[in-house]
Coordinates of C-alpha atoms and ligand atoms in Angstrom, one line a residue:
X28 CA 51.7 148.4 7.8
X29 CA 48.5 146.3 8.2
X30 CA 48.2 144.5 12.0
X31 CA 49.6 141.4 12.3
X32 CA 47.4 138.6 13.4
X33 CA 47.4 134.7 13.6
X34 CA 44.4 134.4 11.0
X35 CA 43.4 137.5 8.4
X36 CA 40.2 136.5 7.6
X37 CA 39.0 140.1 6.3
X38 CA 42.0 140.7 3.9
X39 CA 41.2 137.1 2.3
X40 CA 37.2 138.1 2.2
X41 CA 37.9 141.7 0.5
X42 CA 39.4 139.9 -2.6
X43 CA 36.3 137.2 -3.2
X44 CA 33.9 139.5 -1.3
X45 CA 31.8 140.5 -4.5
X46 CA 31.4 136.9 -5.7
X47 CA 30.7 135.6 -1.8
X48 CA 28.0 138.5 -1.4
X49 CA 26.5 137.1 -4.8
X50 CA 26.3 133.4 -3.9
X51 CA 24.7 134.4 -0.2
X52 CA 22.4 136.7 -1.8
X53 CA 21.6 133.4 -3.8
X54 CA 20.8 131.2 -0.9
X55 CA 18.4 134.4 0.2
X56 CA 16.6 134.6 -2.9
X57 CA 15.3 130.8 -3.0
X58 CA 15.4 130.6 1.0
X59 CA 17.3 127.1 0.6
X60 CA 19.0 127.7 3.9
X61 CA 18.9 123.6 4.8
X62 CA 19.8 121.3 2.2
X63 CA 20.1 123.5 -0.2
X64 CA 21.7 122.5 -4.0
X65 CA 24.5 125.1 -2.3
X66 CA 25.5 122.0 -0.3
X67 CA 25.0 119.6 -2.8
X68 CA 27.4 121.6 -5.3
X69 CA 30.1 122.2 -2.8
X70 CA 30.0 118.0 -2.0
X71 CA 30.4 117.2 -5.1
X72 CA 33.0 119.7 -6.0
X73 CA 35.0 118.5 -2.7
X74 CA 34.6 115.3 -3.7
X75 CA 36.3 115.9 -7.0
X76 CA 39.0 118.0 -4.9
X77 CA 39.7 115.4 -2.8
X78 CA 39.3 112.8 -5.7
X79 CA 37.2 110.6 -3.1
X80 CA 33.8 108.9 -3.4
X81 CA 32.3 110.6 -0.5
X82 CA 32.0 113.5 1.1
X83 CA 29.5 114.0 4.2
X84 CA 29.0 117.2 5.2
X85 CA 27.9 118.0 8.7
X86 CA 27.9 121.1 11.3
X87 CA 31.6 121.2 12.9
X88 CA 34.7 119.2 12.9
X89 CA 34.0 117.7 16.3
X90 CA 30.8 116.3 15.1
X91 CA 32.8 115.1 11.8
X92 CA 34.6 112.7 14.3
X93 CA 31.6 111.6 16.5
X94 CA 29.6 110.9 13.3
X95 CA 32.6 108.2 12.0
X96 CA 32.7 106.4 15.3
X97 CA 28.8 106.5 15.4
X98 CA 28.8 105.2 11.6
X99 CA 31.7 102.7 12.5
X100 CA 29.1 101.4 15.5
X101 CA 31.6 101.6 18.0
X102 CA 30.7 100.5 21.3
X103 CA 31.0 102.1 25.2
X104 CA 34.4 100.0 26.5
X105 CA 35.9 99.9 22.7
X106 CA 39.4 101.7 23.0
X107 CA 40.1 104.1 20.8
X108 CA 44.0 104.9 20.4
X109 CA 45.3 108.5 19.8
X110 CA 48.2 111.6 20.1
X111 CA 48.4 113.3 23.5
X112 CA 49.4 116.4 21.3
X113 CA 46.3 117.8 19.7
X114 CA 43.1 119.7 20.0
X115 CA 41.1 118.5 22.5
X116 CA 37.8 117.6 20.4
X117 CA 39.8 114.1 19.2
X118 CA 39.5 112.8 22.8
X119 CA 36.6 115.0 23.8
X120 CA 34.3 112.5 21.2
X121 CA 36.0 109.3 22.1
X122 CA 35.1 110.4 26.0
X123 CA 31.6 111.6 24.7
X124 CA 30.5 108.1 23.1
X125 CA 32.0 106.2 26.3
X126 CA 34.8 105.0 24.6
X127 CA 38.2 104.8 26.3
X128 CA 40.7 107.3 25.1
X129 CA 43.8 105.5 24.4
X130 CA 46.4 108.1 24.4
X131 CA 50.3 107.9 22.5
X132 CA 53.5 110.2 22.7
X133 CA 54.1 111.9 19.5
X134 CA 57.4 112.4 17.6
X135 CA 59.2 115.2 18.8
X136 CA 60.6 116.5 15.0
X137 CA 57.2 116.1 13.2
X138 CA 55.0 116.7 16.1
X139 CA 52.9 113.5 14.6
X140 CA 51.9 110.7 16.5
X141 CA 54.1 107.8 17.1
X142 CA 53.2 105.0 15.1
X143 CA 55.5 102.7 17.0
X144 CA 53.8 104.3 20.2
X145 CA 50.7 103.2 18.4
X146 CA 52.0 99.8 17.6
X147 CA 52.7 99.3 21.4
X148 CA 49.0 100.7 22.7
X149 CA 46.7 97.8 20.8
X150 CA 45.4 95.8 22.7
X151 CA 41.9 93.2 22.5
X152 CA 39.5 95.9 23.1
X153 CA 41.6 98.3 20.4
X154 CA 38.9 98.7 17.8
X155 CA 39.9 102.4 16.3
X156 CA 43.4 104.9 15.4
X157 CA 42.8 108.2 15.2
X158 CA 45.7 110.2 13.8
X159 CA 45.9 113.4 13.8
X160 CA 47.5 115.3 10.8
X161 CA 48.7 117.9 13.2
X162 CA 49.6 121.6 11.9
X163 CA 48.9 120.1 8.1
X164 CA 51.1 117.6 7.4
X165 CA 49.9 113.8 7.6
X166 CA 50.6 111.0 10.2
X167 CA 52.1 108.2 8.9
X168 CA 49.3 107.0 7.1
X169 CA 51.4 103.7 5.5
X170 CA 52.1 103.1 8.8
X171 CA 49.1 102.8 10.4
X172 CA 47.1 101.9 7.7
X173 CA 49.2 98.4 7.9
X174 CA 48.9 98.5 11.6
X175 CA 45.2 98.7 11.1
X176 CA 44.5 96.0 8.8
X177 CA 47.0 93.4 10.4
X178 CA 45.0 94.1 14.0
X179 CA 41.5 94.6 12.1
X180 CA 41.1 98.3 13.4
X181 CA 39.3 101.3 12.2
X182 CA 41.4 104.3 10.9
X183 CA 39.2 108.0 11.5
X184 CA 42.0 110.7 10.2
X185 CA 41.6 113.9 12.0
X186 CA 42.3 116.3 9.2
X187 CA 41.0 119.0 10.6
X188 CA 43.7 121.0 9.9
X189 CA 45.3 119.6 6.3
X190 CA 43.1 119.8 4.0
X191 CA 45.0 120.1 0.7
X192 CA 47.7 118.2 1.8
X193 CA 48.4 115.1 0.2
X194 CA 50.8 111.8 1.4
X195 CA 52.6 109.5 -0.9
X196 CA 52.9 106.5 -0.3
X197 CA 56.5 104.1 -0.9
X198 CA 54.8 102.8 -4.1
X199 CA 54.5 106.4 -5.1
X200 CA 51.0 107.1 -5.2
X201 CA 49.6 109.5 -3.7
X202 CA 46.5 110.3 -1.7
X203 CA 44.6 113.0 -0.2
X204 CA 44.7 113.8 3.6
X205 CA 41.8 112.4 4.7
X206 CA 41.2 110.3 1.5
X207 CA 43.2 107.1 3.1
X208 CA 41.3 105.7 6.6
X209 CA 38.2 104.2 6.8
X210 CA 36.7 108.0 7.4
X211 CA 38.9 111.3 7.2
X212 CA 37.3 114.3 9.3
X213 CA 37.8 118.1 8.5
X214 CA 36.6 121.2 10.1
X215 CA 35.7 124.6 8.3
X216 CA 35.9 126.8 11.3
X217 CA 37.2 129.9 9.8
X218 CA 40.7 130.0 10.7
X219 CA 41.1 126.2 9.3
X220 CA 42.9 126.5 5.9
X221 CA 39.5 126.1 4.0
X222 CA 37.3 128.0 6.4
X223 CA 33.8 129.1 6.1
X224 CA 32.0 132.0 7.6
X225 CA 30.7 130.2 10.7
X226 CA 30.9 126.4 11.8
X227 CA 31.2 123.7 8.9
X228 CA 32.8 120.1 8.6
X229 CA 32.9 117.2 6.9
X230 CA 33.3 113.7 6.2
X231 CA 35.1 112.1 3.9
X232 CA 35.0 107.8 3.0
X233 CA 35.3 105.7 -0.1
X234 CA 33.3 103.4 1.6
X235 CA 29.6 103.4 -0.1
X236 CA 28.0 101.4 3.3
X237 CA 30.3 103.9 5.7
X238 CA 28.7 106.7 3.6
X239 CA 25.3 105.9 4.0
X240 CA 26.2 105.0 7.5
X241 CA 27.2 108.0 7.8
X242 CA 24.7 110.3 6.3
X243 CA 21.9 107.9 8.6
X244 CA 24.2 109.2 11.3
X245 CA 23.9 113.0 10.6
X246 CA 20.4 113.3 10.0
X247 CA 18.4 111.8 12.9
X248 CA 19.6 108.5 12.6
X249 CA 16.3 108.5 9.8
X250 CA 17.0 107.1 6.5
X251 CA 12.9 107.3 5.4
X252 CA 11.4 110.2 6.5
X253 CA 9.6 110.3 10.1
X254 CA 11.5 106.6 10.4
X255 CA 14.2 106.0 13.3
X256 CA 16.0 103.0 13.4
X257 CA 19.0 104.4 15.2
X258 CA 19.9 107.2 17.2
X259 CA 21.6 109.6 15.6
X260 CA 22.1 113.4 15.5
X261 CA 21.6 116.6 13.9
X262 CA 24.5 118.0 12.1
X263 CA 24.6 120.0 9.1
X264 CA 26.5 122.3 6.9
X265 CA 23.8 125.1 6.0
X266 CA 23.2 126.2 2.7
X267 CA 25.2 129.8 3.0
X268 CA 28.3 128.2 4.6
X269 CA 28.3 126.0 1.9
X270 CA 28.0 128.8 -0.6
X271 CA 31.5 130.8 0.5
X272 CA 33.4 127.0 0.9
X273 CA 32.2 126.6 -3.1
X274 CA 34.1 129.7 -3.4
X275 CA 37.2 129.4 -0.9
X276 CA 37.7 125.6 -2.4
X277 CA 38.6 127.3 -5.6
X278 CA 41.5 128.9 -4.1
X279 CA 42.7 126.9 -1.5
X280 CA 45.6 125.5 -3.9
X281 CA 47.0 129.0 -3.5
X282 CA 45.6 130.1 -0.1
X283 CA 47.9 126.6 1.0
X284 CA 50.9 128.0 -1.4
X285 CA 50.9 131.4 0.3
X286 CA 51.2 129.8 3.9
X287 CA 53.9 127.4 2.2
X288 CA 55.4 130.8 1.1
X289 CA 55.3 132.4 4.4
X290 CA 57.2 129.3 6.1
X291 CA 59.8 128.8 3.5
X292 CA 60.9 132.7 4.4
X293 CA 61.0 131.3 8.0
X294 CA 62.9 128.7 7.4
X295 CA 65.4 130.7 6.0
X296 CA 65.0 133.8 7.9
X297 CA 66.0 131.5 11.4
X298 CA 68.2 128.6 9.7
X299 CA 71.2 130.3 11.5
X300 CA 69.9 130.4 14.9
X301 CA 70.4 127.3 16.9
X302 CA 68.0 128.4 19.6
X303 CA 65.0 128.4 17.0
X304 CA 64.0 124.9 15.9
X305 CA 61.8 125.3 12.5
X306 CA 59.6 122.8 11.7
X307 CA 60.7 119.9 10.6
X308 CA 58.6 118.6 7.2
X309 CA 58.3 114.7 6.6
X310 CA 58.9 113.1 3.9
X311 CA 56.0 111.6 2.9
X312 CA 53.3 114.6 3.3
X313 CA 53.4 117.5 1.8
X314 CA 52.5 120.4 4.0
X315 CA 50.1 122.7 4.0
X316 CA 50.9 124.9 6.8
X317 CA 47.8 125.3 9.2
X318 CA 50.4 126.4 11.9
X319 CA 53.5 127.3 11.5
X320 CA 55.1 126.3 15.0
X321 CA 58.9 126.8 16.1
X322 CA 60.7 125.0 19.0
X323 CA 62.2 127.5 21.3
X324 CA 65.4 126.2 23.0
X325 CA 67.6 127.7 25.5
X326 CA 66.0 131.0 25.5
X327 CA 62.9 131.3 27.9
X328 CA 59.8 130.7 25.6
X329 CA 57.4 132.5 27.8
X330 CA 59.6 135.4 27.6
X331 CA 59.6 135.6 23.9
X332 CA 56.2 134.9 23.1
X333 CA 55.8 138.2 25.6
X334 CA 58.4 139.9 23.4
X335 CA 56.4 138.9 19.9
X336 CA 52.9 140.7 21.8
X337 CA 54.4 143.4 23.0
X338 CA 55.4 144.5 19.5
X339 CA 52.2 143.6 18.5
X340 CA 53.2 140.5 16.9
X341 CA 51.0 137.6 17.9
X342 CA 52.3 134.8 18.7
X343 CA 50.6 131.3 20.1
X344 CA 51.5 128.4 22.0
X345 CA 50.0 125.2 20.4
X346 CA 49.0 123.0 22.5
X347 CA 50.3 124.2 26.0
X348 CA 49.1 121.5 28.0
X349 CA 48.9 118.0 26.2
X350 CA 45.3 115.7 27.4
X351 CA 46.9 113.3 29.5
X352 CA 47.8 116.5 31.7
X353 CA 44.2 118.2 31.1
X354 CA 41.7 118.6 34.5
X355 CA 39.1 116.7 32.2
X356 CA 41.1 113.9 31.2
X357 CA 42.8 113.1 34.4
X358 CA 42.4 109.4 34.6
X359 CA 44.8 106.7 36.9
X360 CA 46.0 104.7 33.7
X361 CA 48.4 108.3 33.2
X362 CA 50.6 110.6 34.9
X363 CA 52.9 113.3 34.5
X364 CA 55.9 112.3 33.0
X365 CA 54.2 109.5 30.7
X366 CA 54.6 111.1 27.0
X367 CA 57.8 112.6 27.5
X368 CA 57.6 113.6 24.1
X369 CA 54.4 115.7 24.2
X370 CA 55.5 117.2 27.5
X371 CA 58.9 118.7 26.4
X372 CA 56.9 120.3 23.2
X373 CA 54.4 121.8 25.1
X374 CA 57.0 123.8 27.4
X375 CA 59.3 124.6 23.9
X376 CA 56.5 125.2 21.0
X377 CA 55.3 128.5 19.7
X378 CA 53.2 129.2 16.5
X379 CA 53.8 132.6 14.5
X380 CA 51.1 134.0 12.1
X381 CA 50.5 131.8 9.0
X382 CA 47.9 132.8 6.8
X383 CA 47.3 133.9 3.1
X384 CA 47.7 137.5 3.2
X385 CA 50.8 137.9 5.2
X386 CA 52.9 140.5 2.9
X387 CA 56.8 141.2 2.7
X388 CA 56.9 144.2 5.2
X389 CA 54.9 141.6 8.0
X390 CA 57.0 138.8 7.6
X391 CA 60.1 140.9 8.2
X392 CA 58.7 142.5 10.9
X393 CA 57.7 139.1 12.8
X394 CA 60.8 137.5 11.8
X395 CA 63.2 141.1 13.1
X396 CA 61.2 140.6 16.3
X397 CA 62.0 137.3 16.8
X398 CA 65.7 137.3 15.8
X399 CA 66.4 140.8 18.4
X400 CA 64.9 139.1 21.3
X401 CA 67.2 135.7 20.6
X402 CA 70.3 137.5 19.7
X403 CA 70.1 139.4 23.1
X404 CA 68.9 136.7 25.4
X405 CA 71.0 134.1 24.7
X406 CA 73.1 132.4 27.4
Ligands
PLP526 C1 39.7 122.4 14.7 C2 39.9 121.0 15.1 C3 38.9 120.1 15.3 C4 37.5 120.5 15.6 O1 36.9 121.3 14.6 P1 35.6 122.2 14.9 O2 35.0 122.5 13.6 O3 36.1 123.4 15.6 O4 34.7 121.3 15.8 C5 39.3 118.8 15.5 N1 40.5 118.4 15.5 C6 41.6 119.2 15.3 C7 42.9 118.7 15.2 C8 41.3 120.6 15.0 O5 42.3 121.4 14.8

């Protein structure tokens, strides 16, 4: 059997590497490495993906989110509202640009942030939501979306890790994560469900003045050449990044439906052990699986996730520690004991290996070595 990891990235290259070395070898031959008509071909073909008007790319998934609240000309003091339970670059930004990180409890079933939560957070200052469709499924987007134009408020979706996912709305249409807010956000780091071979991201707005806003943003704050009239920054998706994501978006329908694959025989494999919550999918988002992440009850997580390693079966705790708690977010407006919510999860959740090349023999192996240490440690 092949090692078990979180992410197989070189598995997933083998099958597309002939095509991948062909396109690089591409960029090589006409040395287009910066703004290449690589990047322009996989913008457009995202943008037809997506079935949005624009697509921005730019150099990470952090800088994705700076660039929208640069674009959206928010201001140092403007508050910001977001989940306690996510990846530290949503609040690392907000903290970056001087804006004040208004943090929210999430919902302990769908790990998403609470949009009542949200609700209760706006205040004057409130200019901005960020939600965060956390492990690839989306936020409430109907929600917040009304929450956002009865208050006048920006929406940035952190979709970092759902691209491919899609939320319908009670009308029933349906959009694209990231296709919904004022600006959606995505990363390509390679372990992201469309991942490149490096850093990549992107923003996404069917906003024509946000887009050029945005594109201002990314490049120098220069919209004629060798002319500032804003500060901006450099971000960029290079030419050969862009080359393997023209090739990766192609399959991500099925890359998404393999890691859907791999959860259903979860699901199943632990529906009979009351000890192993499985993660709960919402109604209105599909889910595309970025992590796969239990909730451990009544057996002593720690001691399980040693279990899974020491039969070499990784498996990782996302997010141990929510921000409020974090050293560099330690601020008097929070303490322990504020987002109960986003407290408890952190002490109960653990992520097994979700990717598209998990096989038959790996599944049952992680799912064996999960079921044997439950069945002999329960109380
Ligand atoms: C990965 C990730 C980011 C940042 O993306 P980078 O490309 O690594 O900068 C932001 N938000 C979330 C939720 C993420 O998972």
């Amino acid at each position: 059997m092949k090692a078990i990891q979180m992410v197989d990235l070189k598995s997933q290259y083998e099958k597309i590497k002939e095509e991948v070395g062909k396109r690089i070898q591409g960029v090589l031959d006409t040395s287009a490495y910066i703004n290449g008509p690589e990047v322009k071909r996989f913008q457009t073909e995202l943008e037809e993906y997506l079935q949005v008007k624009h697509v921005i790319p730019c150099a990470n998934g952090t800088d994705a989110l700076q660039v929208a609240m640069m674009a959206l000309g928010l201001k140092p003091g403007d508050e910001v509202i977001t989940t306690t339970f996510t990846f530290v670059a949503t609040a690392e930004v907000i903290a970056l640009l001087g804006l004040v990180p208004v943090l929210v409890d999430c919902d302990e079933n769908s790990f998403l942030i609470d949009t009542e939560a949200v609700k209760n957070a706006i205040t004057s200052k409130t200019k901005a939501i960020i939600p965060v469709h956390l492990f690839g499924q989306c936020a409430n987007m109907e929600d917040i979306m009304s929450l956002a134009e009865k208050n006048d408020l920006f929406v940035i979706e952190d979709g970092a890790q759902s691209i491919g996912a899609s939320f319908n709305f009670k009308d029933g249409h349906s959009k694209q994560s990231g296709t919904i807010g004022h600006f959606g956000c995505t990363s390509f780091f390679p372990s992201k469900n469309l991942g490149c071979y490096g850093d990549g991201g992107a923003l996404f707005t069917n906003d024509d003045t946000l887009a050029e806003k945005a594109r201002v943003v990314v490049n120098h704050g220069m919209k004629v050449r060798y002319y500032h009239d804003e500060v901006g920054v450099n971000s960029r998706l290079d030419s050969i990044q862009a080359a393997v994501l023209s090739i990766k978006l192609t399959h991500l329908n099925e890359y998404n439906d393999a890691r859907i694959a791999a959860a259903n025989h979860y699901d199943e494999e632990f529906k009979d052990l009351e000890e192993v919550i499985t993660p709960t999918r919402v109604q209105n988002s599909s889910h595309v699986f970025h992590q796969y992440t239990l909730r451990i009850i009544g057996v002593d997580r720690d001691a399980l996730q040693a279990h899974m390693m020491g039969n070499d079966v990784p498996a990782m705790i996302y997010y141990p520690v929510p921000l409020h708690m974090q050293k560099a977010y330690q601020d008097d407006r929070y303490q322990d004991g504020d987002f109960p919510i986003a407290e408890q999860l952190a002490k109960e959740v653990m992520s097994l290996p979700i990717h598209s090349e998990l096989d038959k023999e790996q599944l049952q192996k992680i799912t064996d070595t999960l079921r044997a240490f439950v069945l002999n440690n329960r109380s």
